[in-house]
Amino acid sequence: MLRLVFATGTEPGKWFERYRSNPDYGELVTLDADDALATLLEGEADLALTRIPAEAADPRIDDSFHLVRLYEEAPGIAVPKDSVYAEVGEEIEPSDVSEEHLNYRIGDDAQVDVEAVRTGLQVVGANVGIVIAPRPLLKVLSKKQVVPLAFNDPTVARTAIALVWRKDRDGEDIQAFVGVAKGRTKNSSRGTAVKLSAREKSKAKQARREAAAKGQGGQKTTSSRSRSGNKRAAQGRKTNPLPKSKKSSQRGKRRK
């Protein structure tokens, strides 16, 4: 059984479906957490789909862990639904919101306090201020009165999503999920298919051709023999003479 914890703001449902669609991978148990890495460190999960700094190392991840970066998150800004920014619906520049009350902004170390983001979004929903955080996280947490938009600010620390697990827990189930997350489907084979050399492929192809030719030759021979036998039988029926007694009776009938 593989226990996987995924960070709030990630939506790995398709990966879960693909993993579970292959019975060879085994059972998958999932749970979400604001800090997926902390859940992994506490021993409550075998694999973490977690948020980490995009351009720096998370100090909690040392050499005893495997880490596979999957993608980088774009920065976003949450604004009130009734604001002019929401009406325009375009990418926001820092100068556009320089005078707005800042309820929350991602730290320079790219660490995200998800609970603080939730609290800030409640204030935005009351038509006050803005929140700056990873845009995927804002999309998941924003309610009806909040609109998450793209935020073009190069000074905002970037975050990334990665898979992290302990080296002493590495196994086929974890490697299978890593492959699914990186794009492998259930029809793909991982370490199970035997790769043939060019020479072996050529031999196999030649063997298939010979088998096909042999099968076709056998069908032709059988068909030829059948036609030959039918022909001889037809010729035999034409040349067989009538018995003398039958010939005499037939002549007598003609005279009468």
Short mmCIF file of C-alpha atoms in Angstrom, two decimals:
data_model
loop_
_atom_site.label_atom_id
_atom_site.label_comp_id
_atom_site.label_asym_id
_atom_site.label_seq_id
_atom_site.Cartn_x
_atom_site.Cartn_y
_atom_site.Cartn_z
CA MET A 1 0.00 0.00 0.00
CA LEU A 2 1.31 3.44 -0.99
CA ARG A 3 0.40 6.37 1.27
CA LEU A 4 0.61 9.67 -0.59
CA VAL A 5 0.10 13.16 0.81
CA PHE A 6 -0.46 16.07 -1.59
CA ALA A 7 -0.14 19.78 -0.87
CA THR A 8 -3.16 22.07 -0.86
CA GLY A 9 -3.35 23.79 -4.22
CA THR A 10 -2.26 20.75 -6.24
CA GLU A 11 -4.87 18.79 -8.15
CA PRO A 12 -3.40 15.35 -8.87
CA GLY A 13 -6.72 13.56 -9.41
CA LYS A 14 -5.80 12.40 -12.93
CA TRP A 15 -2.56 10.91 -11.64
CA PHE A 16 -4.46 9.03 -8.95
CA GLU A 17 -6.86 7.61 -11.55
CA ARG A 18 -4.05 6.48 -13.83
CA TYR A 19 -2.18 4.85 -10.97
CA ARG A 20 -5.25 3.01 -9.70
CA SER A 21 -6.21 1.87 -13.20
CA ASN A 22 -3.19 -0.44 -13.21
CA PRO A 23 -3.75 -3.30 -10.71
CA ASP A 24 -0.04 -4.14 -10.77
CA TYR A 25 0.76 -0.95 -8.86
CA GLY A 26 -1.19 -1.90 -5.75
CA GLU A 27 -3.38 0.13 -3.42
CA LEU A 28 -3.07 3.92 -3.21
CA VAL A 29 -4.23 5.87 -0.14
CA THR A 30 -4.19 9.68 -0.44
CA LEU A 31 -4.65 12.64 1.89
CA ASP A 32 -4.17 16.38 1.51
CA ALA A 33 -2.27 18.71 3.81
CA ASP A 34 -1.28 22.36 3.90
CA ASP A 35 2.31 21.22 4.48
CA ALA A 36 2.72 17.88 2.75
CA LEU A 37 6.42 17.67 3.55
CA ALA A 38 5.73 17.95 7.27
CA THR A 39 3.29 15.05 7.00
CA LEU A 40 5.99 12.98 5.29
CA LEU A 41 8.54 13.87 7.97
CA GLU A 42 6.11 12.81 10.65
CA GLY A 43 5.94 9.35 9.08
CA GLU A 44 2.27 9.59 8.14
CA ALA A 45 2.98 9.17 4.41
CA ASP A 46 5.42 7.34 2.14
CA LEU A 47 5.43 9.89 -0.67
CA ALA A 48 4.76 13.65 -0.67
CA LEU A 49 3.59 15.82 -3.54
CA THR A 50 4.80 19.01 -1.93
CA ARG A 51 5.45 22.69 -2.54
CA ILE A 52 9.10 23.76 -2.33
CA PRO A 53 11.13 26.85 -3.33
CA ALA A 54 11.76 26.86 -7.08
CA GLU A 55 15.22 28.38 -6.93
CA ALA A 56 16.47 27.20 -3.55
CA ALA A 57 16.58 24.10 -1.42
CA ASP A 58 14.11 23.36 1.34
CA PRO A 59 16.26 23.00 4.49
CA ARG A 60 14.10 20.08 5.64
CA ILE A 61 15.10 17.94 2.65
CA ASP A 62 18.54 16.42 3.21
CA ASP A 63 20.54 13.65 1.52
CA SER A 64 18.31 10.96 3.00
CA PHE A 65 15.52 11.92 0.58
CA HIS A 66 14.85 11.54 -3.11
CA LEU A 67 13.41 14.61 -4.84
CA VAL A 68 11.87 14.92 -8.30
CA ARG A 69 10.77 18.38 -9.42
CA LEU A 70 7.65 18.29 -11.58
CA TYR A 71 6.67 21.88 -12.43
CA GLU A 72 6.96 25.49 -11.32
CA GLU A 73 3.97 27.45 -10.07
CA ALA A 74 3.16 30.88 -11.50
CA PRO A 75 2.61 33.74 -9.05
CA GLY A 76 -0.92 35.05 -8.67
CA ILE A 77 -2.92 37.78 -7.02
CA ALA A 78 -6.37 37.52 -5.48
CA VAL A 79 -8.63 40.57 -5.81
CA PRO A 80 -12.23 41.31 -4.80
CA LYS A 81 -14.85 40.19 -7.30
CA ASP A 82 -16.28 43.70 -7.57
CA SER A 83 -12.92 45.40 -8.08
CA VAL A 84 -11.88 47.06 -11.33
CA TYR A 85 -9.08 44.49 -11.64
CA ALA A 86 -11.56 41.63 -11.70
CA GLU A 87 -13.63 43.39 -14.34
CA VAL A 88 -10.64 43.81 -16.64
CA GLY A 89 -9.53 40.23 -16.00
CA GLU A 90 -6.01 40.76 -17.32
CA GLU A 91 -2.56 40.20 -15.88
CA ILE A 92 -1.92 42.59 -13.00
CA GLU A 93 1.23 44.70 -12.75
CA PRO A 94 2.75 45.69 -9.38
CA SER A 95 2.09 49.35 -10.14
CA ASP A 96 -1.63 48.61 -10.51
CA VAL A 97 -2.00 47.52 -6.89
CA SER A 98 0.72 49.55 -5.21
CA GLU A 99 -1.82 51.37 -3.04
CA GLU A 100 -3.92 48.33 -2.14
CA HIS A 101 -3.89 46.85 1.36
CA LEU A 102 -1.70 43.72 1.34
CA ASN A 103 -3.33 40.93 3.36
CA TYR A 104 -0.68 38.34 2.53
CA ARG A 105 2.38 38.00 0.32
CA ILE A 106 4.53 34.92 -0.18
CA GLY A 107 7.82 35.21 1.70
CA ASP A 108 11.16 35.89 0.06
CA ASP A 109 12.21 32.34 1.00
CA ALA A 110 9.30 30.97 -1.12
CA GLN A 111 7.71 29.39 1.93
CA VAL A 112 3.90 29.57 1.82
CA ASP A 113 1.74 29.76 4.95
CA VAL A 114 -1.46 28.24 3.57
CA GLU A 115 -3.51 29.06 6.64
CA ALA A 116 -2.43 32.70 6.41
CA VAL A 117 -3.48 32.68 2.76
CA ARG A 118 -6.94 31.44 3.77
CA THR A 119 -7.28 34.20 6.33
CA GLY A 120 -6.15 36.83 3.83
CA LEU A 121 -8.64 35.61 1.24
CA GLN A 122 -11.47 36.05 3.71
CA VAL A 123 -10.55 39.72 3.97
CA VAL A 124 -10.34 40.01 0.18
CA GLY A 125 -13.81 38.45 0.00
CA ALA A 126 -15.01 41.31 2.19
CA ASN A 127 -13.82 43.66 -0.56
CA VAL A 128 -10.64 44.71 1.23
CA GLY A 129 -7.10 44.39 -0.12
CA ILE A 130 -5.25 41.69 -2.04
CA VAL A 131 -3.34 38.43 -1.50
CA ILE A 132 -0.19 37.43 -3.41
CA ALA A 133 0.59 33.71 -3.51
CA PRO A 134 1.08 30.88 -6.01
CA ARG A 135 -1.76 31.16 -8.49
CA PRO A 136 -2.75 27.44 -8.40
CA LEU A 137 -3.18 27.74 -4.64
CA LEU A 138 -5.33 30.87 -5.03
CA LYS A 139 -7.52 29.12 -7.60
CA VAL A 140 -8.24 26.28 -5.19
CA LEU A 141 -8.84 28.43 -2.09
CA SER A 142 -10.68 31.42 -3.58
CA LYS A 143 -14.42 31.65 -2.90
CA LYS A 144 -17.13 33.30 -5.00
CA GLN A 145 -16.28 36.83 -3.87
CA VAL A 146 -12.60 36.48 -4.83
CA VAL A 147 -10.98 36.39 -8.28
CA PRO A 148 -7.44 34.97 -8.74
CA LEU A 149 -5.45 36.60 -11.54
CA ALA A 150 -1.96 36.36 -13.01
CA PHE A 151 0.57 38.66 -11.35
CA ASN A 152 3.55 39.95 -13.32
CA ASP A 153 6.04 40.68 -10.59
CA PRO A 154 9.55 39.22 -10.94
CA THR A 155 10.30 40.03 -7.32
CA VAL A 156 7.79 37.46 -6.06
CA ALA A 157 9.53 34.29 -4.93
CA ARG A 158 8.71 31.33 -7.15
CA THR A 159 7.52 27.97 -5.89
CA ALA A 160 7.64 24.51 -7.45
CA ILE A 161 5.83 21.23 -6.96
CA ALA A 162 7.92 18.12 -6.39
CA LEU A 163 7.71 14.51 -5.30
CA VAL A 164 9.75 13.71 -2.17
CA TRP A 165 10.30 10.39 -0.43
CA ARG A 166 12.82 8.73 1.85
CA LYS A 167 15.58 6.73 0.21
CA ASP A 168 15.07 3.86 2.65
CA ARG A 169 11.41 3.61 1.56
CA ASP A 170 12.10 3.56 -2.17
CA GLY A 171 10.12 0.86 -3.97
CA GLU A 172 8.31 -0.17 -7.14
CA ASP A 173 5.08 1.48 -6.01
CA ILE A 174 6.75 4.85 -5.54
CA GLN A 175 8.66 4.56 -8.79
CA ALA A 176 5.41 3.69 -10.54
CA PHE A 177 3.73 6.86 -9.28
CA VAL A 178 6.74 8.97 -10.22
CA GLY A 179 6.43 7.58 -13.74
CA VAL A 180 2.72 8.37 -13.87
CA ALA A 181 3.34 11.95 -12.70
CA LYS A 182 5.98 12.37 -15.38
CA GLY A 183 3.60 11.28 -18.12
CA ARG A 184 3.78 7.51 -18.40
CA THR A 185 0.41 5.83 -19.11
CA LYS A 186 -0.79 2.39 -18.06
CA ASN A 187 0.04 1.12 -21.55
CA SER A 188 3.67 2.04 -21.05
CA SER A 189 6.00 -0.55 -19.62
CA ARG A 190 8.54 0.24 -16.97
CA GLY A 191 11.28 -2.32 -16.69
CA THR A 192 9.01 -5.20 -17.71
CA ALA A 193 9.39 -5.29 -21.47
CA VAL A 194 12.43 -7.01 -22.93
CA LYS A 195 14.21 -4.75 -25.39
CA LEU A 196 15.41 -6.56 -28.50
CA SER A 197 18.58 -5.70 -30.36
CA ALA A 198 18.46 -4.74 -34.05
CA ARG A 199 19.72 -8.21 -34.98
CA GLU A 200 17.09 -9.93 -32.84
CA LYS A 201 14.35 -7.75 -34.33
CA SER A 202 15.55 -8.67 -37.85
CA LYS A 203 15.51 -12.38 -37.03
CA ALA A 204 12.04 -12.16 -35.54
CA LYS A 205 10.77 -10.30 -38.61
CA GLN A 206 12.31 -12.92 -40.95
CA ALA A 207 10.75 -15.73 -38.94
CA ARG A 208 7.32 -14.12 -39.26
CA ARG A 209 7.78 -13.81 -43.02
CA GLU A 210 8.81 -17.45 -43.40
CA ALA A 211 5.86 -18.59 -41.30
CA ALA A 212 3.48 -16.53 -43.41
CA ALA A 213 4.97 -17.83 -46.67
CA LYS A 214 4.79 -21.41 -45.46
CA GLY A 215 1.14 -20.99 -44.54
CA GLN A 216 0.30 -19.54 -47.95
CA GLY A 217 2.22 -22.31 -49.75
CA GLY A 218 0.32 -25.00 -47.90
CA GLN A 219 -2.99 -23.47 -48.85
CA LYS A 220 -1.99 -23.36 -52.55
CA THR A 221 -0.90 -27.01 -52.57
CA THR A 222 -4.11 -28.18 -51.00
CA SER A 223 -6.18 -26.14 -53.41
CA SER A 224 -4.22 -27.43 -56.42
CA ARG A 225 -4.63 -31.04 -55.37
CA SER A 226 -8.33 -30.51 -54.84
CA ARG A 227 -8.78 -29.01 -58.29
CA SER A 228 -6.73 -31.82 -59.88
CA GLY A 229 -8.81 -34.49 -58.19
CA ASN A 230 -12.05 -32.86 -59.31
CA LYS A 231 -10.78 -32.67 -62.88
CA ARG A 232 -9.88 -36.38 -63.01
CA ALA A 233 -13.22 -37.30 -61.57
CA ALA A 234 -15.00 -35.26 -64.24
CA GLN A 235 -12.95 -36.86 -67.00
CA GLY A 236 -13.72 -40.33 -65.62
CA ARG A 237 -17.44 -39.65 -65.80
CA LYS A 238 -17.20 -38.63 -69.46
CA THR A 239 -15.17 -41.68 -70.70
CA ASN A 240 -16.87 -44.53 -68.83
CA PRO A 241 -18.63 -46.71 -71.50
CA LEU A 242 -22.14 -48.01 -70.96
CA PRO A 243 -22.60 -51.75 -70.42
CA LYS A 244 -23.55 -53.79 -73.57
CA SER A 245 -26.96 -54.71 -72.22
CA LYS A 246 -27.89 -51.10 -71.74
CA LYS A 247 -26.61 -50.22 -75.24
CA SER A 248 -28.84 -52.88 -76.88
CA SER A 249 -31.90 -51.70 -75.00
CA GLN A 250 -31.30 -48.16 -75.99
CA ARG A 251 -30.93 -49.11 -79.71
CA GLY A 252 -34.18 -51.06 -79.58
CA LYS A 253 -35.99 -48.06 -78.22
CA ARG A 254 -34.67 -45.83 -80.99
CA ARG A 255 -35.93 -48.27 -83.76
CA LYS A 256 -39.41 -48.34 -82.37
#
